PDB file of C-alpha atoms in Angstrom:
ATOM      1  CA  MET A 169      57.966  29.040  43.404  1.00  0.00           C
ATOM      2  CA  LEU A 170      55.270  31.171  44.858  1.00  0.00           C
ATOM      3  CA  ALA A 171      57.385  33.636  45.577  1.00  0.00           C
ATOM      4  CA  LEU A 172      59.577  33.867  42.202  1.00  0.00           C
ATOM      5  CA  CYS A 173      55.725  33.838  39.825  1.00  0.00           C
ATOM      6  CA  LEU A 174      54.430  36.894  42.030  1.00  0.00           C
ATOM      7  CA  PHE A 175      57.464  38.815  40.926  1.00  0.00           C
ATOM      8  CA  SER A 176      57.189  38.049  37.513  1.00  0.00           C
ATOM      9  CA  PHE A 177      53.835  39.007  37.395  1.00  0.00           C
ATOM     10  CA  ALA A 178      55.002  42.389  39.459  1.00  0.00           C
ATOM     11  CA  SER A 179      57.927  43.227  38.086  1.00  0.00           C
ATOM     12  CA  THR A 180      56.262  42.700  34.323  1.00  0.00           C
ATOM     13  CA  ALA A 181      53.607  45.368  35.578  1.00  0.00           C
ATOM     14  CA  GLN A 182      50.661  43.243  34.664  1.00  0.00           C
ATOM     15  CA  LYS A 183      47.625  44.494  35.407  1.00  0.00           C
ATOM     16  CA  GLU A 184      45.392  41.676  34.551  1.00  0.00           C
ATOM     17  CA  VAL A 185      46.055  37.589  36.068  1.00  0.00           C
ATOM     18  CA  TYR A 186      43.969  34.572  34.608  1.00  0.00           C
ATOM     19  CA  LEU A 187      42.541  32.731  36.947  1.00  0.00           C
ATOM     20  CA  PHE A 188      40.932  29.430  36.460  1.00  0.00           C
ATOM     21  CA  SER A 189      38.388  28.012  38.337  1.00  0.00           C
ATOM     22  CA  TYR A 190      37.267  24.394  38.375  1.00  0.00           C
ATOM     23  CA  PHE A 191      36.992  20.728  41.406  1.00  0.00           C
ATOM     24  CA  VAL A 192      38.143  17.744  41.081  1.00  0.00           C
ATOM     25  CA  ASP A 193      37.441  13.994  41.986  1.00  0.00           C
ATOM     26  CA  ASN A 194      33.722  14.190  41.685  1.00  0.00           C
ATOM     27  CA  GLY A 195      33.556  17.628  43.214  1.00  0.00           C
ATOM     28  CA  GLN A 196      32.383  16.246  47.081  1.00  0.00           C
ATOM     29  CA  ASP A 197      35.310  19.318  48.240  1.00  0.00           C
ATOM     30  CA  GLY A 198      33.802  22.325  46.290  1.00  0.00           C
ATOM     31  CA  LEU A 199      35.467  25.281  44.406  1.00  0.00           C
ATOM     32  CA  HIS A 200      39.219  25.063  43.216  1.00  0.00           C
ATOM     33  CA  LEU A 201      41.654  27.850  41.689  1.00  0.00           C
ATOM     34  CA  ALA A 202      44.350  27.916  39.513  1.00  0.00           C
ATOM     35  CA  TYR A 203      46.738  31.202  37.879  1.00  0.00           C
ATOM     36  CA  SER A 204      48.603  32.003  34.878  1.00  0.00           C
ATOM     37  CA  THR A 205      50.140  34.909  33.378  1.00  0.00           C
ATOM     38  CA  ASN A 206      50.714  33.620  30.221  1.00  0.00           C
ATOM     39  CA  GLY A 207      47.658  31.213  29.676  1.00  0.00           C
ATOM     40  CA  LEU A 208      49.187  28.190  28.965  1.00  0.00           C
ATOM     41  CA  THR A 209      51.036  27.568  32.288  1.00  0.00           C
ATOM     42  CA  TRP A 210      48.312  27.052  35.291  1.00  0.00           C
ATOM     43  CA  THR A 211      49.017  26.599  38.923  1.00  0.00           C
ATOM     44  CA  PRO A 212      47.276  26.168  42.115  1.00  0.00           C
ATOM     45  CA  LEU A 213      46.428  28.717  44.538  1.00  0.00           C
ATOM     46  CA  ASN A 214      46.071  27.568  48.195  1.00  0.00           C
ATOM     47  CA  ASP A 215      48.182  24.973  47.625  1.00  0.00           C
ATOM     48  CA  GLY A 216      45.627  23.036  45.748  1.00  0.00           C
ATOM     49  CA  ASN A 217      43.242  22.574  48.295  1.00  0.00           C
ATOM     50  CA  SER A 218      39.687  23.857  48.837  1.00  0.00           C
ATOM     51  CA  TYR A 219      38.263  27.511  48.611  1.00  0.00           C
ATOM     52  CA  LEU A 220      34.568  26.792  49.428  1.00  0.00           C
ATOM     53  CA  GLU A 221      33.153  23.454  49.781  1.00  0.00           C
ATOM     54  CA  PRO A 222      29.729  22.389  48.716  1.00  0.00           C
ATOM     55  CA  THR A 223      26.304  22.406  51.355  1.00  0.00           C
ATOM     56  CA  ILE A 224      24.010  22.232  48.509  1.00  0.00           C
ATOM     57  CA  GLY A 225      21.763  19.869  46.657  1.00  0.00           C
ATOM     58  CA  LYS A 226      20.936  16.103  47.313  1.00  0.00           C
ATOM     59  CA  ASP A 227      24.063  15.047  46.843  1.00  0.00           C
ATOM     60  CA  LYS A 228      26.212  18.229  48.183  1.00  0.00           C
ATOM     61  CA  LEU A 229      28.836  18.842  44.520  1.00  0.00           C
ATOM     62  CA  MET A 230      30.535  21.210  43.259  1.00  0.00           C
ATOM     63  CA  ARG A 231      30.860  20.327  40.014  1.00  0.00           C
ATOM     64  CA  ASP A 232      31.442  22.847  36.393  1.00  0.00           C
ATOM     65  CA  PRO A 233      31.751  26.151  39.177  1.00  0.00           C
ATOM     66  CA  PHE A 234      31.772  29.016  36.484  1.00  0.00           C
ATOM     67  CA  ILE A 235      32.396  32.444  38.036  1.00  0.00           C
ATOM     68  CA  LEU A 236      31.685  35.914  36.283  1.00  0.00           C
ATOM     69  CA  HIS A 237      32.983  39.321  37.996  1.00  0.00           C
ATOM     70  CA  GLY A 238      29.640  41.644  37.961  1.00  0.00           C
ATOM     71  CA  LYS A 239      29.585  45.204  37.793  1.00  0.00           C
ATOM     72  CA  ASP A 240      28.448  45.356  40.657  1.00  0.00           C
ATOM     73  CA  GLY A 241      31.721  44.370  42.110  1.00  0.00           C
ATOM     74  CA  LEU A 242      30.734  40.753  43.470  1.00  0.00           C
ATOM     75  CA  PHE A 243      32.272  37.314  42.300  1.00  0.00           C
ATOM     76  CA  HIS A 244      29.012  35.453  41.269  1.00  0.00           C
ATOM     77  CA  MET A 245      29.777  31.766  40.987  1.00  0.00           C
ATOM     78  CA  VAL A 246      26.694  29.025  39.897  1.00  0.00           C
ATOM     79  CA  TRP A 247      27.662  25.506  39.659  1.00  0.00           C
ATOM     80  CA  THR A 248      26.216  22.084  38.813  1.00  0.00           C
ATOM     81  CA  SER A 249      24.747  20.658  42.777  1.00  0.00           C
ATOM     82  CA  GLY A 250      24.851  17.405  41.816  1.00  0.00           C
ATOM     83  CA  TRP A 251      24.342  14.263  39.265  1.00  0.00           C
ATOM     84  CA  TRP A 252      19.901  14.723  38.992  1.00  0.00           C
ATOM     85  CA  ASP A 253      19.098  17.641  40.460  1.00  0.00           C
ATOM     86  CA  ARG A 254      16.928  20.414  39.108  1.00  0.00           C
ATOM     87  CA  ILE A 255      18.284  23.034  41.222  1.00  0.00           C
ATOM     88  CA  ILE A 256      21.859  24.549  40.034  1.00  0.00           C
ATOM     89  CA  GLY A 257      24.542  26.396  42.686  1.00  0.00           C
ATOM     90  CA  TYR A 258      25.018  29.768  43.595  1.00  0.00           C
ATOM     91  CA  ALA A 259      27.703  31.884  45.745  1.00  0.00           C
ATOM     92  CA  SER A 260      29.122  35.284  45.696  1.00  0.00           C
ATOM     93  CA  SER A 261      32.150  36.812  46.933  1.00  0.00           C
ATOM     94  CA  PRO A 262      33.817  40.244  47.051  1.00  0.00           C
ATOM     95  CA  ASP A 263      36.855  39.144  47.132  1.00  0.00           C
ATOM     96  CA  LEU A 264      37.319  34.798  45.832  1.00  0.00           C
ATOM     97  CA  ILE A 265      37.898  34.303  49.301  1.00  0.00           C
ATOM     98  CA  ASN A 266      34.874  34.786  51.457  1.00  0.00           C
ATOM     99  CA  TRP A 267      31.657  33.635  50.122  1.00  0.00           C
ATOM    100  CA  SER A 268      28.242  34.234  50.578  1.00  0.00           C
ATOM    101  CA  GLU A 269      25.542  31.805  51.856  1.00  0.00           C
ATOM    102  CA  GLN A 270      25.208  29.137  49.018  1.00  0.00           C
ATOM    103  CA  LYS A 271      21.241  28.446  47.530  1.00  0.00           C
ATOM    104  CA  GLY A 272      19.647  26.211  44.972  1.00  0.00           C
ATOM    105  CA  ILE A 273      18.264  28.121  42.185  1.00  0.00           C
ATOM    106  CA  PRO A 274      15.265  26.196  41.305  1.00  0.00           C
ATOM    107  CA  VAL A 275      15.657  26.112  37.374  1.00  0.00           C
ATOM    108  CA  MET A 276      13.851  23.274  36.463  1.00  0.00           C
ATOM    109  CA  GLU A 277      11.690  22.255  39.447  1.00  0.00           C
ATOM    110  CA  HIS A 278       8.902  23.117  37.057  1.00  0.00           C
ATOM    111  CA  GLU A 279       9.644  20.538  35.607  1.00  0.00           C
ATOM    112  CA  PRO A 280       8.755  17.429  37.090  1.00  0.00           C
ATOM    113  CA  THR A 281       9.906  14.400  34.373  1.00  0.00           C
ATOM    114  CA  ALA A 282      13.546  16.695  34.404  1.00  0.00           C
ATOM    115  CA  LYS A 283      16.450  14.667  34.791  1.00  0.00           C
ATOM    116  CA  ASN A 284      19.295  17.357  35.617  1.00  0.00           C
ATOM    117  CA  SER A 285      20.615  20.672  35.066  1.00  0.00           C
ATOM    118  CA  TRP A 286      24.442  20.563  34.285  1.00  0.00           C
ATOM    119  CA  ALA A 287      27.099  22.876  33.815  1.00  0.00           C
ATOM    120  CA  PRO A 288      25.256  25.961  34.249  1.00  0.00           C
ATOM    121  CA  GLU A 289      27.446  29.221  32.977  1.00  0.00           C
ATOM    122  CA  MET A 290      25.868  32.813  32.666  1.00  0.00           C
ATOM    123  CA  ALA A 291      26.653  36.288  30.429  1.00  0.00           C
ATOM    124  CA  TYR A 292      25.769  39.777  30.539  1.00  0.00           C
ATOM    125  CA  ASP A 293      23.504  41.493  28.051  1.00  0.00           C
ATOM    126  CA  GLN A 294      24.767  44.965  28.031  1.00  0.00           C
ATOM    127  CA  ALA A 295      21.606  46.235  26.760  1.00  0.00           C
ATOM    128  CA  SER A 296      18.949  45.162  29.303  1.00  0.00           C
ATOM    129  CA  GLY A 297      20.778  44.500  32.201  1.00  0.00           C
ATOM    130  CA  GLU A 298      20.682  40.981  32.873  1.00  0.00           C
ATOM    131  CA  PHE A 299      22.307  38.306  33.552  1.00  0.00           C
ATOM    132  CA  ILE A 300      21.468  35.596  31.888  1.00  0.00           C
ATOM    133  CA  ILE A 301      21.655  32.218  33.450  1.00  0.00           C
ATOM    134  CA  PHE A 302      21.982  28.723  31.129  1.00  0.00           C
ATOM    135  CA  TRP A 303      22.506  25.025  31.551  1.00  0.00           C
ATOM    136  CA  ALA A 304      21.660  21.976  29.457  1.00  0.00           C
ATOM    137  CA  THR A 305      18.869  19.548  30.378  1.00  0.00           C
ATOM    138  CA  THR A 306      17.194  16.324  29.963  1.00  0.00           C
ATOM    139  CA  ILE A 307      13.530  16.265  29.501  1.00  0.00           C
ATOM    140  CA  PRO A 308      12.155  12.525  28.223  1.00  0.00           C
ATOM    141  CA  GLU A 309      10.197  13.166  24.845  1.00  0.00           C
ATOM    142  CA  ARG A 310      11.019  16.694  24.785  1.00  0.00           C
ATOM    143  CA  HIS A 311      12.812  16.394  21.839  1.00  0.00           C
ATOM    144  CA  SER A 312      13.687  15.242  18.298  1.00  0.00           C
ATOM    145  CA  ASP A 313      15.142  12.011  19.441  1.00  0.00           C
ATOM    146  CA  VAL A 314      18.918  11.102  18.769  1.00  0.00           C
ATOM    147  CA  ALA A 315      20.384   7.424  18.145  1.00  0.00           C
ATOM    148  CA  SER A 316      21.802   7.154  22.029  1.00  0.00           C
ATOM    149  CA  SER A 317      24.275   4.503  23.237  1.00  0.00           C
ATOM    150  CA  GLU A 318      23.732   1.847  26.545  1.00  0.00           C
ATOM    151  CA  ARG A 319      25.582   4.375  28.419  1.00  0.00           C
ATOM    152  CA  GLU A 320      23.907   7.007  28.201  1.00  0.00           C
ATOM    153  CA  LYS A 321      20.024   6.126  27.670  1.00  0.00           C
ATOM    154  CA  GLY A 322      17.785   8.338  27.485  1.00  0.00           C
ATOM    155  CA  LEU A 323      20.193  11.017  27.870  1.00  0.00           C
ATOM    156  CA  ASN A 324      18.971  13.953  25.261  1.00  0.00           C
ATOM    157  CA  HIS A 325      19.958  17.535  26.081  1.00  0.00           C
ATOM    158  CA  ARG A 326      19.214  20.629  24.490  1.00  0.00           C
ATOM    159  CA  MET A 327      20.390  23.903  26.995  1.00  0.00           C
ATOM    160  CA  TYR A 328      17.836  26.015  28.924  1.00  0.00           C
ATOM    161  CA  CYS A 329      18.103  29.777  30.432  1.00  0.00           C
ATOM    162  CA  THR A 330      17.339  32.247  32.941  1.00  0.00           C
ATOM    163  CA  LYS A 331      17.913  35.974  33.844  1.00  0.00           C
ATOM    164  CA  THR A 332      17.836  38.143  36.580  1.00  0.00           C
ATOM    165  CA  THR A 333      19.112  41.535  37.256  1.00  0.00           C
ATOM    166  CA  ASP A 334      20.139  40.578  41.282  1.00  0.00           C
ATOM    167  CA  PHE A 335      20.092  36.561  41.318  1.00  0.00           C
ATOM    168  CA  LYS A 336      17.119  37.134  44.123  1.00  0.00           C
ATOM    169  CA  THR A 337      14.467  37.051  41.740  1.00  0.00           C
ATOM    170  CA  PHE A 338      14.307  35.326  38.502  1.00  0.00           C
ATOM    171  CA  SER A 339      12.888  35.059  35.162  1.00  0.00           C
ATOM    172  CA  PRO A 340      10.888  31.756  34.505  1.00  0.00           C
ATOM    173  CA  THR A 341      12.942  29.409  32.742  1.00  0.00           C
ATOM    174  CA  GLU A 342      13.007  29.021  28.989  1.00  0.00           C
ATOM    175  CA  MET A 343      14.487  27.214  26.380  1.00  0.00           C
ATOM    176  CA  PHE A 344      17.864  28.307  25.199  1.00  0.00           C
ATOM    177  CA  PHE A 345      19.703  26.340  22.007  1.00  0.00           C
ATOM    178  CA  ASN A 346      17.674  24.275  20.406  1.00  0.00           C
ATOM    179  CA  PRO A 347      19.745  22.000  17.813  1.00  0.00           C
ATOM    180  CA  ASP A 348      19.220  18.977  16.145  1.00  0.00           C
ATOM    181  CA  PHE A 349      21.484  16.900  18.350  1.00  0.00           C
ATOM    182  CA  SER A 350      22.040  16.391  22.213  1.00  0.00           C
ATOM    183  CA  VAL A 351      23.436  19.609  22.904  1.00  0.00           C
ATOM    184  CA  ILE A 352      25.839  20.343  26.852  1.00  0.00           C
ATOM    185  CA  ASP A 353      28.699  22.600  27.810  1.00  0.00           C
ATOM    186  CA  ALA A 354      27.736  26.106  26.289  1.00  0.00           C
ATOM    187  CA  ASN A 355      30.209  28.645  26.860  1.00  0.00           C
ATOM    188  CA  ILE A 356      29.904  32.006  25.580  1.00  0.00           C
ATOM    189  CA  LEU A 357      32.494  34.328  24.964  1.00  0.00           C
ATOM    190  CA  PRO A 358      32.389  38.373  23.640  1.00  0.00           C
ATOM    191  CA  LYS A 359      34.595  39.919  20.935  1.00  0.00           C
ATOM    192  CA  ASN A 360      34.150  42.210  18.448  1.00  0.00           C
ATOM    193  CA  ASN A 361      29.983  43.115  18.964  1.00  0.00           C
ATOM    194  CA  GLN A 362      29.211  39.962  18.672  1.00  0.00           C
ATOM    195  CA  PHE A 363      28.970  36.317  20.867  1.00  0.00           C
ATOM    196  CA  TYR A 364      30.846  32.945  20.270  1.00  0.00           C
ATOM    197  CA  MET A 365      29.211  30.225  22.056  1.00  0.00           C
ATOM    198  CA  PHE A 366      31.282  27.321  21.978  1.00  0.00           C
ATOM    199  CA  LEU A 367      29.525  23.887  23.049  1.00  0.00           C
ATOM    200  CA  LYS A 368      29.816  20.222  23.081  1.00  0.00           C
ATOM    201  CA  ASN A 369      27.739  17.946  20.701  1.00  0.00           C
ATOM    202  CA  GLU A 370      27.445  15.242  22.979  1.00  0.00           C
ATOM    203  CA  ASN A 371      25.069  12.896  20.571  1.00  0.00           C
ATOM    204  CA  PRO A 372      27.226   8.944  21.512  1.00  0.00           C
ATOM    205  CA  ASN A 373      26.012   6.923  18.354  1.00  0.00           C
ATOM    206  CA  PRO A 374      27.899   7.506  17.031  1.00  0.00           C
ATOM    207  CA  PRO A 375      29.941   9.056  18.953  1.00  0.00           C
ATOM    208  CA  GLU A 376      30.474  13.630  18.067  1.00  0.00           C
ATOM    209  CA  LYS A 377      32.057  14.614  21.610  1.00  0.00           C
ATOM    210  CA  ASN A 378      33.124  17.368  19.884  1.00  0.00           C
ATOM    211  CA  ILE A 379      33.656  21.212  20.038  1.00  0.00           C
ATOM    212  CA  ARG A 380      31.633  23.533  17.796  1.00  0.00           C
ATOM    213  CA  ILE A 381      30.707  27.188  17.716  1.00  0.00           C
ATOM    214  CA  SER A 382      27.221  29.274  17.356  1.00  0.00           C
ATOM    215  CA  VAL A 383      27.356  33.073  16.869  1.00  0.00           C
ATOM    216  CA  SER A 384      25.419  35.626  17.725  1.00  0.00           C
ATOM    217  CA  ASP A 385      24.774  39.552  17.521  1.00  0.00           C
ATOM    218  CA  LYS A 386      22.917  39.055  20.593  1.00  0.00           C
ATOM    219  CA  ALA A 387      23.988  37.377  24.491  1.00  0.00           C
ATOM    220  CA  SER A 388      20.290  36.554  24.697  1.00  0.00           C
ATOM    221  CA  ARG A 389      19.631  34.703  21.157  1.00  0.00           C
ATOM    222  CA  PRO A 390      19.207  33.717  19.317  1.00  0.00           C
ATOM    223  CA  TYR A 391      22.246  31.515  18.022  1.00  0.00           C
ATOM    224  CA  PRO A 392      22.454  29.867  14.834  1.00  0.00           C
ATOM    225  CA  VAL A 393      21.650  25.917  15.149  1.00  0.00           C
ATOM    226  CA  LYS A 394      23.436  25.204  12.522  1.00  0.00           C
ATOM    227  CA  VAL A 395      27.257  24.898  14.090  1.00  0.00           C
ATOM    228  CA  SER A 396      30.366  25.184  12.974  1.00  0.00           C
ATOM    229  CA  GLU A 397      32.562  22.179  12.351  1.00  0.00           C
ATOM    230  CA  PRO A 398      34.355  20.673  15.213  1.00  0.00           C
ATOM    231  CA  VAL A 399      37.308  23.071  16.616  1.00  0.00           C
ATOM    232  CA  THR A 400      38.401  20.121  18.732  1.00  0.00           C
ATOM    233  CA  GLY A 401      40.539  17.178  17.599  1.00  0.00           C
ATOM    234  CA  LYS A 402      39.344  13.570  16.565  1.00  0.00           C
ATOM    235  CA  TYR A 403      39.761  13.105  20.440  1.00  0.00           C
ATOM    236  CA  TRP A 404      36.646  13.238  23.040  1.00  0.00           C
ATOM    237  CA  ALA A 405      36.090  16.884  24.537  1.00  0.00           C
ATOM    238  CA  GLU A 406      33.896  18.665  26.795  1.00  0.00           C
ATOM    239  CA  GLY A 407      33.574  21.888  29.158  1.00  0.00           C
ATOM    240  CA  PRO A 408      34.980  24.773  26.999  1.00  0.00           C
ATOM    241  CA  THR A 409      36.060  27.942  28.521  1.00  0.00           C
ATOM    242  CA  ALA A 410      36.995  31.174  26.034  1.00  0.00           C
ATOM    243  CA  LEU A 411      39.783  33.056  27.276  1.00  0.00           C
ATOM    244  CA  GLU A 412      41.431  36.136  25.252  1.00  0.00           C
ATOM    245  CA  VAL A 413      45.475  36.471  26.015  1.00  0.00           C
ATOM    246  CA  GLY A 414      47.256  38.385  23.350  1.00  0.00           C
ATOM    247  CA  ASP A 415      45.600  38.376  20.154  1.00  0.00           C
ATOM    248  CA  PHE A 416      44.469  35.479  20.540  1.00  0.00           C
ATOM    249  CA  VAL A 417      41.390  33.787  21.997  1.00  0.00           C
ATOM    250  CA  TYR A 418      41.940  29.854  24.098  1.00  0.00           C
ATOM    251  CA  VAL A 419      39.655  27.782  24.141  1.00  0.00           C
ATOM    252  CA  TYR A 420      40.630  24.890  27.207  1.00  0.00           C
ATOM    253  CA  PHE A 421      38.502  21.693  27.626  1.00  0.00           C
ATOM    254  CA  ASP A 422      38.479  18.407  29.333  1.00  0.00           C
ATOM    255  CA  LYS A 423      40.120  15.827  27.264  1.00  0.00           C
ATOM    256  CA  TYR A 424      38.087  13.905  29.630  1.00  0.00           C
ATOM    257  CA  THR A 425      38.318   9.704  28.559  1.00  0.00           C
ATOM    258  CA  GLU A 426      42.255  10.817  28.891  1.00  0.00           C
ATOM    259  CA  HIS A 427      41.761  13.183  32.240  1.00  0.00           C
ATOM    260  CA  LYS A 428      43.812  15.703  31.094  1.00  0.00           C
ATOM    261  CA  TYR A 429      43.200  19.486  29.639  1.00  0.00           C
ATOM    262  CA  GLY A 430      43.671  20.831  26.037  1.00  0.00           C
ATOM    263  CA  ALA A 431      43.204  23.630  24.245  1.00  0.00           C
ATOM    264  CA  VAL A 432      42.673  25.481  20.686  1.00  0.00           C
ATOM    265  CA  ARG A 433      43.762  28.503  19.958  1.00  0.00           C
ATOM    266  CA  SER A 434      42.523  31.069  16.821  1.00  0.00           C
ATOM    267  CA  LYS A 435      43.645  34.947  15.930  1.00  0.00           C
ATOM    268  CA  ASN A 436      40.039  35.095  13.712  1.00  0.00           C
ATOM    269  CA  MET A 437      37.841  33.392  15.095  1.00  0.00           C
ATOM    270  CA  VAL A 438      38.183  30.628  12.674  1.00  0.00           C
ATOM    271  CA  ASP A 439      41.384  28.537  11.832  1.00  0.00           C
ATOM    272  CA  TRP A 440      41.890  26.644  14.847  1.00  0.00           C
ATOM    273  CA  GLU A 441      45.459  25.478  16.063  1.00  0.00           C
ATOM    274  CA  ASP A 442      45.425  22.757  18.256  1.00  0.00           C
ATOM    275  CA  VAL A 443      47.977  24.195  21.409  1.00  0.00           C
ATOM    276  CA  SER A 444      47.116  21.046  23.723  1.00  0.00           C
ATOM    277  CA  ASP A 445      51.185  20.120  24.144  1.00  0.00           C
ATOM    278  CA  LEU A 446      51.419  23.392  25.108  1.00  0.00           C
ATOM    279  CA  VAL A 447      49.549  23.454  28.202  1.00  0.00           C
ATOM    280  CA  SER A 448      50.028  23.307  31.994  1.00  0.00           C
ATOM    281  CA  PHE A 449      47.391  22.167  34.311  1.00  0.00           C
ATOM    282  CA  PRO A 450      47.405  21.186  37.836  1.00  0.00           C
ATOM    283  CA  LYS A 451      47.352  17.618  38.647  1.00  0.00           C
ATOM    284  CA  GLY A 452      43.233  15.735  38.490  1.00  0.00           C
ATOM    285  CA  VAL A 453      41.853  19.575  37.346  1.00  0.00           C
ATOM    286  CA  ARG A 454      38.558  19.238  35.894  1.00  0.00           C
ATOM    287  CA  HIS A 455      35.951  21.112  33.642  1.00  0.00           C
ATOM    288  CA  GLY A 456      37.035  24.495  34.511  1.00  0.00           C
ATOM    289  CA  ALA A 457      36.208  28.142  33.964  1.00  0.00           C
ATOM    290  CA  ALA A 458      38.581  30.661  33.125  1.00  0.00           C
ATOM    291  CA  PHE A 459      38.372  34.248  33.427  1.00  0.00           C
ATOM    292  CA  LYS A 460      40.387  37.675  34.559  1.00  0.00           C
ATOM    293  CA  VAL A 461      40.494  39.485  37.591  1.00  0.00           C
ATOM    294  CA  THR A 462      43.210  42.596  38.866  1.00  0.00           C
ATOM    295  CA  GLU A 463      46.493  42.267  39.999  1.00  0.00           C
ATOM    296  CA  ASP A 464      44.807  43.113  43.316  1.00  0.00           C
ATOM    297  CA  VAL A 465      42.141  40.695  43.199  1.00  0.00           C
ATOM    298  CA  PHE A 466      45.434  37.512  42.599  1.00  0.00           C
ATOM    299  CA  LEU A 467      47.824  39.422  45.696  1.00  0.00           C
ATOM    300  CA  LYS A 468      44.788  38.976  47.743  1.00  0.00           C
ATOM    301  CA  LEU A 469      44.256  35.219  46.694  1.00  0.00           C
ATOM    302  CA  THR A 470      47.424  34.597  47.660  1.00  0.00           C
ATOM    303  CA  LYS A 471      48.462  36.315  50.562  1.00  0.00           C
ATOM    304  CA  LYS A 472      45.006  34.885  52.027  1.00  0.00           C
ATOM    305  CA  GLN A 473      43.414  31.575  53.275  1.00  0.00           C
ATOM    306  CA  PRO A 474      39.722  30.444  52.747  1.00  0.00           C
ATOM    307  CA  VAL A 475      37.488  31.861  55.454  1.00  0.00           C
ATOM    308  CA  VAL A 476      36.373  28.839  58.115  1.00  0.00           C
ATOM    309  CA  ASP A 477      33.546  28.785  60.010  1.00  0.00           C
TER     310      ASP A 477
END
């Protein structure tokens, strides 16, 4: 099956292929990758096996893996290292096969009451030459209250960030996005000289659990706290990730209570069509991130196995 897909990919002279980084189960076995040539059908790579096992954090998990290809030629990855860590995971790779030593970035260690550091992602600020790393954290009694639920008692998230040019030194952690609702799972798409931030309204009571948008002229913010109406439907959705495919922008998301993936798409970034019935993802896929790679990177991925110490 893979050989046929490779032939089709090469025969169309397509120069890019779409990849999807994700985790399965609780994230204990690490990084998984899938690919697509049309943005609709996603096929697991490496026979569905992990490319990198987690080694850091209290729980040694690799949840919500996000990968960004830098101008330095490296693929930079950040992830949630544990449910209640005040660090986030980081590693880099030239080819998505061979990975650097994993390290924990102590993004919230200076906040002794911080509960977590969830779902980190990145954007590149062309103007400053900096990578912006952002994630969700709850710090008790720090923000305006939201009506809670028994299951999510005490969780009231806001988005924080740090900046770096080399992933060795990092700016002091600061507030990134502070709306009047609990927010997690931000993802930023640069398009038409603007930056579209897709995010989850996490309010539990009454439950929102939907994806909304805030738009800024700068990668680094400000992003208006008055956000769009939901672009997702009457189901619960999280982990949005945006990808341009032809004339469309697709936003994929985890329908986590239904244990499957969904998607919406738009040509104008205003009108969104639910195409959940058109997309197909690997079994067990959870909170992933979509990105593009060159044909050369993709072909190397299909021919080589991960390096195991």
